[in-house]
Short mmCIF file of C-alpha atoms in Angstrom, two decimals:
data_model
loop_
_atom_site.label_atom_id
_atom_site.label_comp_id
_atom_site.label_asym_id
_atom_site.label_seq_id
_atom_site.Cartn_x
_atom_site.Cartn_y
_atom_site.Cartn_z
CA UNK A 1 -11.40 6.49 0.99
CA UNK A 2 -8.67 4.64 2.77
CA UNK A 3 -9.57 0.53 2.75
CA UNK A 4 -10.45 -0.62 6.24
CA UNK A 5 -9.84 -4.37 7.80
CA UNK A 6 -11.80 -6.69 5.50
CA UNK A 7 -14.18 -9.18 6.89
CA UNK A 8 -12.28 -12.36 6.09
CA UNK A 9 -15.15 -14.41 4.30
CA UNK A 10 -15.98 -18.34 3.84
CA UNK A 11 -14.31 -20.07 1.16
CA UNK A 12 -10.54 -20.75 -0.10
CA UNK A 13 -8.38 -18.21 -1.09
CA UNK A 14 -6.58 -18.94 -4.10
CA UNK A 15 -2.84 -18.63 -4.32
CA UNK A 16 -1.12 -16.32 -6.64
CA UNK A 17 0.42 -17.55 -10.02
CA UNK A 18 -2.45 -20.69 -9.48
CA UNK A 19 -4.21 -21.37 -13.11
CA UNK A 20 -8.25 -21.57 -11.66
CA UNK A 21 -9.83 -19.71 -9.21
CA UNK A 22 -10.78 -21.99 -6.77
CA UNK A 23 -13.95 -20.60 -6.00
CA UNK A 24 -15.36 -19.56 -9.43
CA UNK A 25 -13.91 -21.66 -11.90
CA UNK A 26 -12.47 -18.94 -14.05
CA UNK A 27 -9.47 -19.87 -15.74
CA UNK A 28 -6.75 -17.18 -15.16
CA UNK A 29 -5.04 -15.78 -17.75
CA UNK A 30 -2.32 -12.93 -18.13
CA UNK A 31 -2.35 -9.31 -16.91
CA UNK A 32 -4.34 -7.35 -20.02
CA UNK A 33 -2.60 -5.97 -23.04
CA UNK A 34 -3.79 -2.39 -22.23
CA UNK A 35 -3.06 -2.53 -17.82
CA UNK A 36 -0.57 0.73 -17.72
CA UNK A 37 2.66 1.09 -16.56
CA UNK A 38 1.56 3.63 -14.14
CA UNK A 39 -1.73 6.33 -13.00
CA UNK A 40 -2.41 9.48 -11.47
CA UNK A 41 -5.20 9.57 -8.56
CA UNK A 42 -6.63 13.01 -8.25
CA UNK A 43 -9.80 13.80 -6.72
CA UNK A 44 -9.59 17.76 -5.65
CA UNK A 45 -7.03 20.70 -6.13
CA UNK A 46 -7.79 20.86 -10.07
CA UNK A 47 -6.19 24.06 -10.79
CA UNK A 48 -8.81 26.94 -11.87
CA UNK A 49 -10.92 24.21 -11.63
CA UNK A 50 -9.69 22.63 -15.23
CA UNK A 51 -7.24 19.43 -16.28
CA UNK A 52 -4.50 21.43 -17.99
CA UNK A 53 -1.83 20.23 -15.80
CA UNK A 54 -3.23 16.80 -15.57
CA UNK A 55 -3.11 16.26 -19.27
CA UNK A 56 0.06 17.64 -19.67
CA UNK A 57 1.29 14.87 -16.70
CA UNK A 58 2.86 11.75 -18.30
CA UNK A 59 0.92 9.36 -16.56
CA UNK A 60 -0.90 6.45 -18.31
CA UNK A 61 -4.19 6.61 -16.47
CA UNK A 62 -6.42 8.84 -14.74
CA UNK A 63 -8.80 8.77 -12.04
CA UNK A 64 -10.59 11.82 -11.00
CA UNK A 65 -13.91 13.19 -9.73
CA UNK A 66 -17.16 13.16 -11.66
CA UNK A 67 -17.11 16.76 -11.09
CA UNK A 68 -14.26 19.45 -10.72
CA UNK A 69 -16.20 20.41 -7.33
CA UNK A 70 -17.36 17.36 -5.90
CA UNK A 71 -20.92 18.69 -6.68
CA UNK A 72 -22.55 19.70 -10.02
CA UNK A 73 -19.95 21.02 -11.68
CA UNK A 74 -19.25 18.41 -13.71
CA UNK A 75 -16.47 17.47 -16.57
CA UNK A 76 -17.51 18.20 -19.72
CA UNK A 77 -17.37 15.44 -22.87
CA UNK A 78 -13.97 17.85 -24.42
CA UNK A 79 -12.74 18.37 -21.25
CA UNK A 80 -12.29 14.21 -20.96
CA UNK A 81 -11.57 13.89 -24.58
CA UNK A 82 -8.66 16.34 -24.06
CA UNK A 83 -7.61 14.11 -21.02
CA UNK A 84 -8.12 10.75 -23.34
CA UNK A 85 -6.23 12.00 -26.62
CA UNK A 86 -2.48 12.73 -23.76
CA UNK A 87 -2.70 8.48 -24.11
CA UNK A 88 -4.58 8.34 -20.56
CA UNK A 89 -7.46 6.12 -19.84
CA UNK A 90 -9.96 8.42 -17.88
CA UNK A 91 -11.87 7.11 -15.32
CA UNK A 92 -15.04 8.79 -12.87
CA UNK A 93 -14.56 8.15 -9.16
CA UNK A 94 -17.84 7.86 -7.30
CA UNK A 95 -18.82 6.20 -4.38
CA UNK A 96 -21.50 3.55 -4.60
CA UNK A 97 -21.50 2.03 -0.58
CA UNK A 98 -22.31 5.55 1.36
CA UNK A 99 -23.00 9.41 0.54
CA UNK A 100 -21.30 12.69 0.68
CA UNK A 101 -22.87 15.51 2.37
CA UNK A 102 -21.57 17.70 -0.52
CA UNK A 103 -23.07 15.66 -3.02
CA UNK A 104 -25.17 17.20 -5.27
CA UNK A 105 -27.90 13.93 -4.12
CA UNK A 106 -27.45 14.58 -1.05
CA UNK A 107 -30.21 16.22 0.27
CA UNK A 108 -32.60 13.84 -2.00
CA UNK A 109 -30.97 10.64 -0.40
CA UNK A 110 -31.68 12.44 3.33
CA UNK A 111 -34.87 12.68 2.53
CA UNK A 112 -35.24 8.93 2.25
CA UNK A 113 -34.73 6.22 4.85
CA UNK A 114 -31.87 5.29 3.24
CA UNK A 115 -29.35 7.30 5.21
CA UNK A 116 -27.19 4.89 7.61
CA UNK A 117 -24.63 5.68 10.31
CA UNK A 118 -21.83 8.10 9.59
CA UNK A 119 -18.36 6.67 8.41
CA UNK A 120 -16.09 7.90 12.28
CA UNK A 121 -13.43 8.22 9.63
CA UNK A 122 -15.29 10.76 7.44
CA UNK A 123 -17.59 12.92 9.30
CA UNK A 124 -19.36 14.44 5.75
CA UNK A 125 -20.07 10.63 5.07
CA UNK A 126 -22.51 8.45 5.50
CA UNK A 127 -23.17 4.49 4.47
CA UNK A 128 -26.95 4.03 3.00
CA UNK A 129 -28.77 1.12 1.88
CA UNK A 130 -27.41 0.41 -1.36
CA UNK A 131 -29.39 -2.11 -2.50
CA UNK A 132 -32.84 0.09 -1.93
CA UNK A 133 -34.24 0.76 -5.79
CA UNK A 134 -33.89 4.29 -4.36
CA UNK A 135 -30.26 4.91 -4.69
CA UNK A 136 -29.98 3.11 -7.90
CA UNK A 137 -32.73 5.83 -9.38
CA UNK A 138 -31.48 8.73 -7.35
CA UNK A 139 -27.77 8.27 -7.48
CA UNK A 140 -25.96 5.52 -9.62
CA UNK A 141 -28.34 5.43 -12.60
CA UNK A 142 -27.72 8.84 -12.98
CA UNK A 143 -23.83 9.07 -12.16
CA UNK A 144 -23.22 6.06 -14.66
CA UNK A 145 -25.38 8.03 -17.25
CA UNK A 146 -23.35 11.27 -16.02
CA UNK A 147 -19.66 9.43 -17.24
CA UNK A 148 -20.89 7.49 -20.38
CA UNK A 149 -22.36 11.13 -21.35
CA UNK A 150 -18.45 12.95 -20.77
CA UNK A 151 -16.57 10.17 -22.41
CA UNK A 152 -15.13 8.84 -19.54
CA UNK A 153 -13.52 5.14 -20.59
CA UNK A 154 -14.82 4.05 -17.61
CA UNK A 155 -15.86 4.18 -13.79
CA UNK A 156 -14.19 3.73 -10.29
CA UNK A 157 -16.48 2.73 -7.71
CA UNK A 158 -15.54 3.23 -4.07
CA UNK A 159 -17.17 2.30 -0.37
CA UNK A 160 -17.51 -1.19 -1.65
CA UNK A 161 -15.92 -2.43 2.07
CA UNK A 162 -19.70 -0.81 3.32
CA UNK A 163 -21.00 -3.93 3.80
CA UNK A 164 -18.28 -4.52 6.54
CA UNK A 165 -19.00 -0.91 8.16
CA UNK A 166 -22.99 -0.73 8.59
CA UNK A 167 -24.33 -1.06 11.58
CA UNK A 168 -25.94 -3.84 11.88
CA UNK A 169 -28.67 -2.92 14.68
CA UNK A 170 -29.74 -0.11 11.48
CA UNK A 171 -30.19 -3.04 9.19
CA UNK A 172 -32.79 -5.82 11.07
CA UNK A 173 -32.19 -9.16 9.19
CA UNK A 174 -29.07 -8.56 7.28
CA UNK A 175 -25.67 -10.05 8.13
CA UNK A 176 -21.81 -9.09 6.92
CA UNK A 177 -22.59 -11.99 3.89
CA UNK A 178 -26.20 -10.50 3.06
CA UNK A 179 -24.49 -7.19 2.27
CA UNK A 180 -21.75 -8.35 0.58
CA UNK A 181 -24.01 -10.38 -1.94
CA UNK A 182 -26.00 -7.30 -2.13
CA UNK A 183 -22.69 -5.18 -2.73
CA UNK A 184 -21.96 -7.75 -5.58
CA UNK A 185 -25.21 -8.01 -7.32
CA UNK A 186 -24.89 -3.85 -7.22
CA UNK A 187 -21.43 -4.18 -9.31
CA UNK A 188 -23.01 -6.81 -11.32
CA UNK A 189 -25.99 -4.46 -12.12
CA UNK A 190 -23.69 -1.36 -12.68
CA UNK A 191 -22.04 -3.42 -15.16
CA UNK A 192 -25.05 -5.46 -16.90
CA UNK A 193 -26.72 -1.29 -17.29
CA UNK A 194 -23.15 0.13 -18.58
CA UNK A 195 -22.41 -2.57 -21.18
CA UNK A 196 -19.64 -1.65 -23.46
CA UNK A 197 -20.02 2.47 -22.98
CA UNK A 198 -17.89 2.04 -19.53
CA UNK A 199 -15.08 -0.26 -18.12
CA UNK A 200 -16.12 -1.06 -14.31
CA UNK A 201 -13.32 -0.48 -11.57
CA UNK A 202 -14.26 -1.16 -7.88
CA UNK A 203 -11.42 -0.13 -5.44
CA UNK A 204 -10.53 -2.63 -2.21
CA UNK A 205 -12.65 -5.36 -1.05
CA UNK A 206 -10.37 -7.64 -3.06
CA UNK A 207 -12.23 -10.86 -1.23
CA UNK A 208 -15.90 -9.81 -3.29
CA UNK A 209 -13.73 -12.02 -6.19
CA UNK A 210 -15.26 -15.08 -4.26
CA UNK A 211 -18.72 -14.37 -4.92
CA UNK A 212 -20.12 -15.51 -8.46
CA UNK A 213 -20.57 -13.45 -11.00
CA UNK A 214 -18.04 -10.76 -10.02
CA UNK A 215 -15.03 -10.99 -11.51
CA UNK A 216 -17.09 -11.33 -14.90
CA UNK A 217 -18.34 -8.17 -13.96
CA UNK A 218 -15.51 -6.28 -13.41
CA UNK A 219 -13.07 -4.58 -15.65
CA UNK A 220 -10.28 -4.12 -12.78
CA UNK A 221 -9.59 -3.08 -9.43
CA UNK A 222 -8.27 0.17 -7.60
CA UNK A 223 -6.56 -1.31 -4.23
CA UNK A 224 -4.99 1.37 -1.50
CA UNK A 225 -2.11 0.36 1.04
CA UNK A 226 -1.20 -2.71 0.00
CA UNK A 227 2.46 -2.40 0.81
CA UNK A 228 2.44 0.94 3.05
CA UNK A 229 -0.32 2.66 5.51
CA UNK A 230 -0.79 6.05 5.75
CA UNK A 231 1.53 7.06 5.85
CA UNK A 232 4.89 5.58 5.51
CA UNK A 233 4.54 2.57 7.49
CA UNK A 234 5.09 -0.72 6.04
CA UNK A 235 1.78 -2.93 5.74
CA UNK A 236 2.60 -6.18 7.74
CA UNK A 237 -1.04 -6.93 9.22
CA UNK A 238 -2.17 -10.22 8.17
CA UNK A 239 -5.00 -8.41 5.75
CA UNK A 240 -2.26 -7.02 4.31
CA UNK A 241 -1.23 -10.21 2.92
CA UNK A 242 -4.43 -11.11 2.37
CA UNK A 243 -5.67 -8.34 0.22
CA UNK A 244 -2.44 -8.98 -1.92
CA UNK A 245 -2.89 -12.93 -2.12
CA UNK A 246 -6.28 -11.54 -3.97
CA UNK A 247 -5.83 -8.55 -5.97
CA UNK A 248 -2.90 -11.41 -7.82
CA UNK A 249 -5.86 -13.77 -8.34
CA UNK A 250 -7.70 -10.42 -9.76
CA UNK A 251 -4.94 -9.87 -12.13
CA UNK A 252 -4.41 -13.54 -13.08
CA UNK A 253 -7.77 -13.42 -13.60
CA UNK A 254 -6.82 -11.02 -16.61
CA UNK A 255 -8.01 -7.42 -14.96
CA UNK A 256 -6.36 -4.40 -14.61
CA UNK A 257 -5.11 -3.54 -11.08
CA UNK A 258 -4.57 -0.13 -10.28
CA UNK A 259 -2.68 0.28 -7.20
CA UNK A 260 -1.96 2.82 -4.69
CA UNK A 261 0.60 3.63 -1.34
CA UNK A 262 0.97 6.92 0.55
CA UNK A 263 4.32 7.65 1.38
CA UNK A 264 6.27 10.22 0.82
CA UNK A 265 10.24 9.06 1.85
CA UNK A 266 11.96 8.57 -1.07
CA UNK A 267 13.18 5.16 0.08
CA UNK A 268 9.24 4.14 0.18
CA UNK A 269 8.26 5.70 -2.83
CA UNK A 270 10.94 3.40 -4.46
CA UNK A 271 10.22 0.14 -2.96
CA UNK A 272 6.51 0.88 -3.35
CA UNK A 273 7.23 1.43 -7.27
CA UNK A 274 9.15 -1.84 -7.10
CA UNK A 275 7.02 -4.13 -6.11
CA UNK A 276 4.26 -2.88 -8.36
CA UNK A 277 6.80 -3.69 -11.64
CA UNK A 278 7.24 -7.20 -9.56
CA UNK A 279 3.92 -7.53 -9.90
CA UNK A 280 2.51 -6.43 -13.03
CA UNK A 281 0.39 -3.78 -11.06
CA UNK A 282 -0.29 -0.02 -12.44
CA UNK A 283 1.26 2.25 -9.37
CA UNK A 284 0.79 5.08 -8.18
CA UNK A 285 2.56 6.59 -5.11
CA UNK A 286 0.61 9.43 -3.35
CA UNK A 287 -0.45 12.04 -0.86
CA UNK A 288 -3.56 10.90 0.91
CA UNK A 289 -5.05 14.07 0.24
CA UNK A 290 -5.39 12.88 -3.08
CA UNK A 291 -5.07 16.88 -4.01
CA UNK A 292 -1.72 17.15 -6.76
CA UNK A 293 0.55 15.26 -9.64
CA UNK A 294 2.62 13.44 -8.44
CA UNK A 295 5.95 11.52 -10.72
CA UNK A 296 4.89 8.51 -11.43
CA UNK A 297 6.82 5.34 -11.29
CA UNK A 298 10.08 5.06 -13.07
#
């Protein structure tokens, strides 16, 4: 999903190429030996429904769906291993802040008061209450059980920016900060129940670095539009600058970054691809639809 404003949150922002991170203590350290030069970011459009043409692309990394449907039709352990032995790292997108209405858990999740107010960008979306024991038996339990069971290397968890995008009237008590602690101790949980059998990739909310505990909990970040919206224009908003200052303190931090722009003019494509080598990001230049290979980055 395409990264909204983020809720600028108390504390200092530390500068890129700075040694400690202000706010944890963490001492940075370089970009990991195994970050990629490049990824492919796929999430429909599989053709026949298998990976053929995805492992025969020549891209480093892969992100794509839990399932080749969107619902219960989900990768099996050789069809990942296939994917892993082209030299990709695999990795199982899911959402973890809100819920498809063509999720398989859907209808389980409705059935609950869990369901929140629908995402105006998304109309088959909804945010939920993340935190509620409920989702973690009903949904992430079981997707994080789902990947470790096909081999994927690891997971990439989206709708982490829905503690900014819940109505608050829905949620008596909580605040923007209450649900972005609860969105951290979530990742921290996903990770602390995954242990070594998956990596743990969150994409956007760049700023959650701030919060204790969650940069040791995370294996790297997917961040969208950090140098062009969708599509084509060139990101100048101040949150622009801001969600760059800390996806750098991310990777000094020594965690992969996986980064992607939609454009689609050549000239873009290129300077998008040019400041990812400038900084030591994996890049990926797509179509929003997320729905074909694309080249990746020279």
């Amino acid at each position: 999903m395409l990264l909204v404003l983020p809720l600028l949150l108390a504390g200092c922002v530390q500068e890129a190429g700075s040694d400690t991170d202000a706010d944890s203590g963490e001492t940075a350290t370089a970009a990991p030996a195994d970050q990629p030069a490049n990824w492919i970011y796929q999430l429909s459009g599989y053709a026949d429904g298998k990976l053929d043409a995805l492992v025969a692309a020549p891209h480093e990394a892969a992100v794509i769906d839990l399932a080749r449907d969107g619902g219960e039709g989900y990768f099996s352990a050789d069809e990942i291993t296939s994917l892993e032995n082209s030299g990709k790292s695999v990795y199982a997108y899911f959402t973890m802040g809100s819920i498809e209405t063509y999720r398989p858990e859907y209808d389980a999740v409705a059935a609950t008061d869990m369901i929140l107010n629908q995402w105006g960008d998304w109309p088959d979306e909804y945010f939920v209450q993340y935190w509620d024991q409920e989702w973690w038996d009903l949904v992430m339990q079981p997707r994080l059980d789902q990947a470790a069971a096909a081999g994927f290397d690891g997971v990439y968890l989206d709708v982490p920016n829905a503690y900014e995008e819940i109505d608050l009237a829905l949620v008596p008590g909580e605040t923007r900060e209450s649900l972005a602690q609860k969105m951290v101790d979530l990742v921290i949980r996903a990770q602390e129940y995954a242990g070594d059998d998956l990596q743990i990739l969150v994409q956007n909310s760049p700023e959650l670095r701030e919060y204790p505990g969650y940069l040791d909990a995370i294996d790297g970040i997917g961040i969208e539009e950090l140098f062009f919206l969708n599509a084509d224009e060139p990101c100048t908003e101040d949150w622009c600058a801001e969600n760059l200052d800390n996806t750098r303190a991310i990777r000094d931090a020594g965690k992969l970054v996986l980064a992607v722009d939609y454009a689609s003019e050549p000239a873009n494509t290129a300077a998008a691809c040019e400041h990812y080598a400038e900084e030591g990001f994996a890049g990926a230049v797509a179509g929003v639809d997320l729905d074909a290979i694309y080249e990746p980055c020279p």
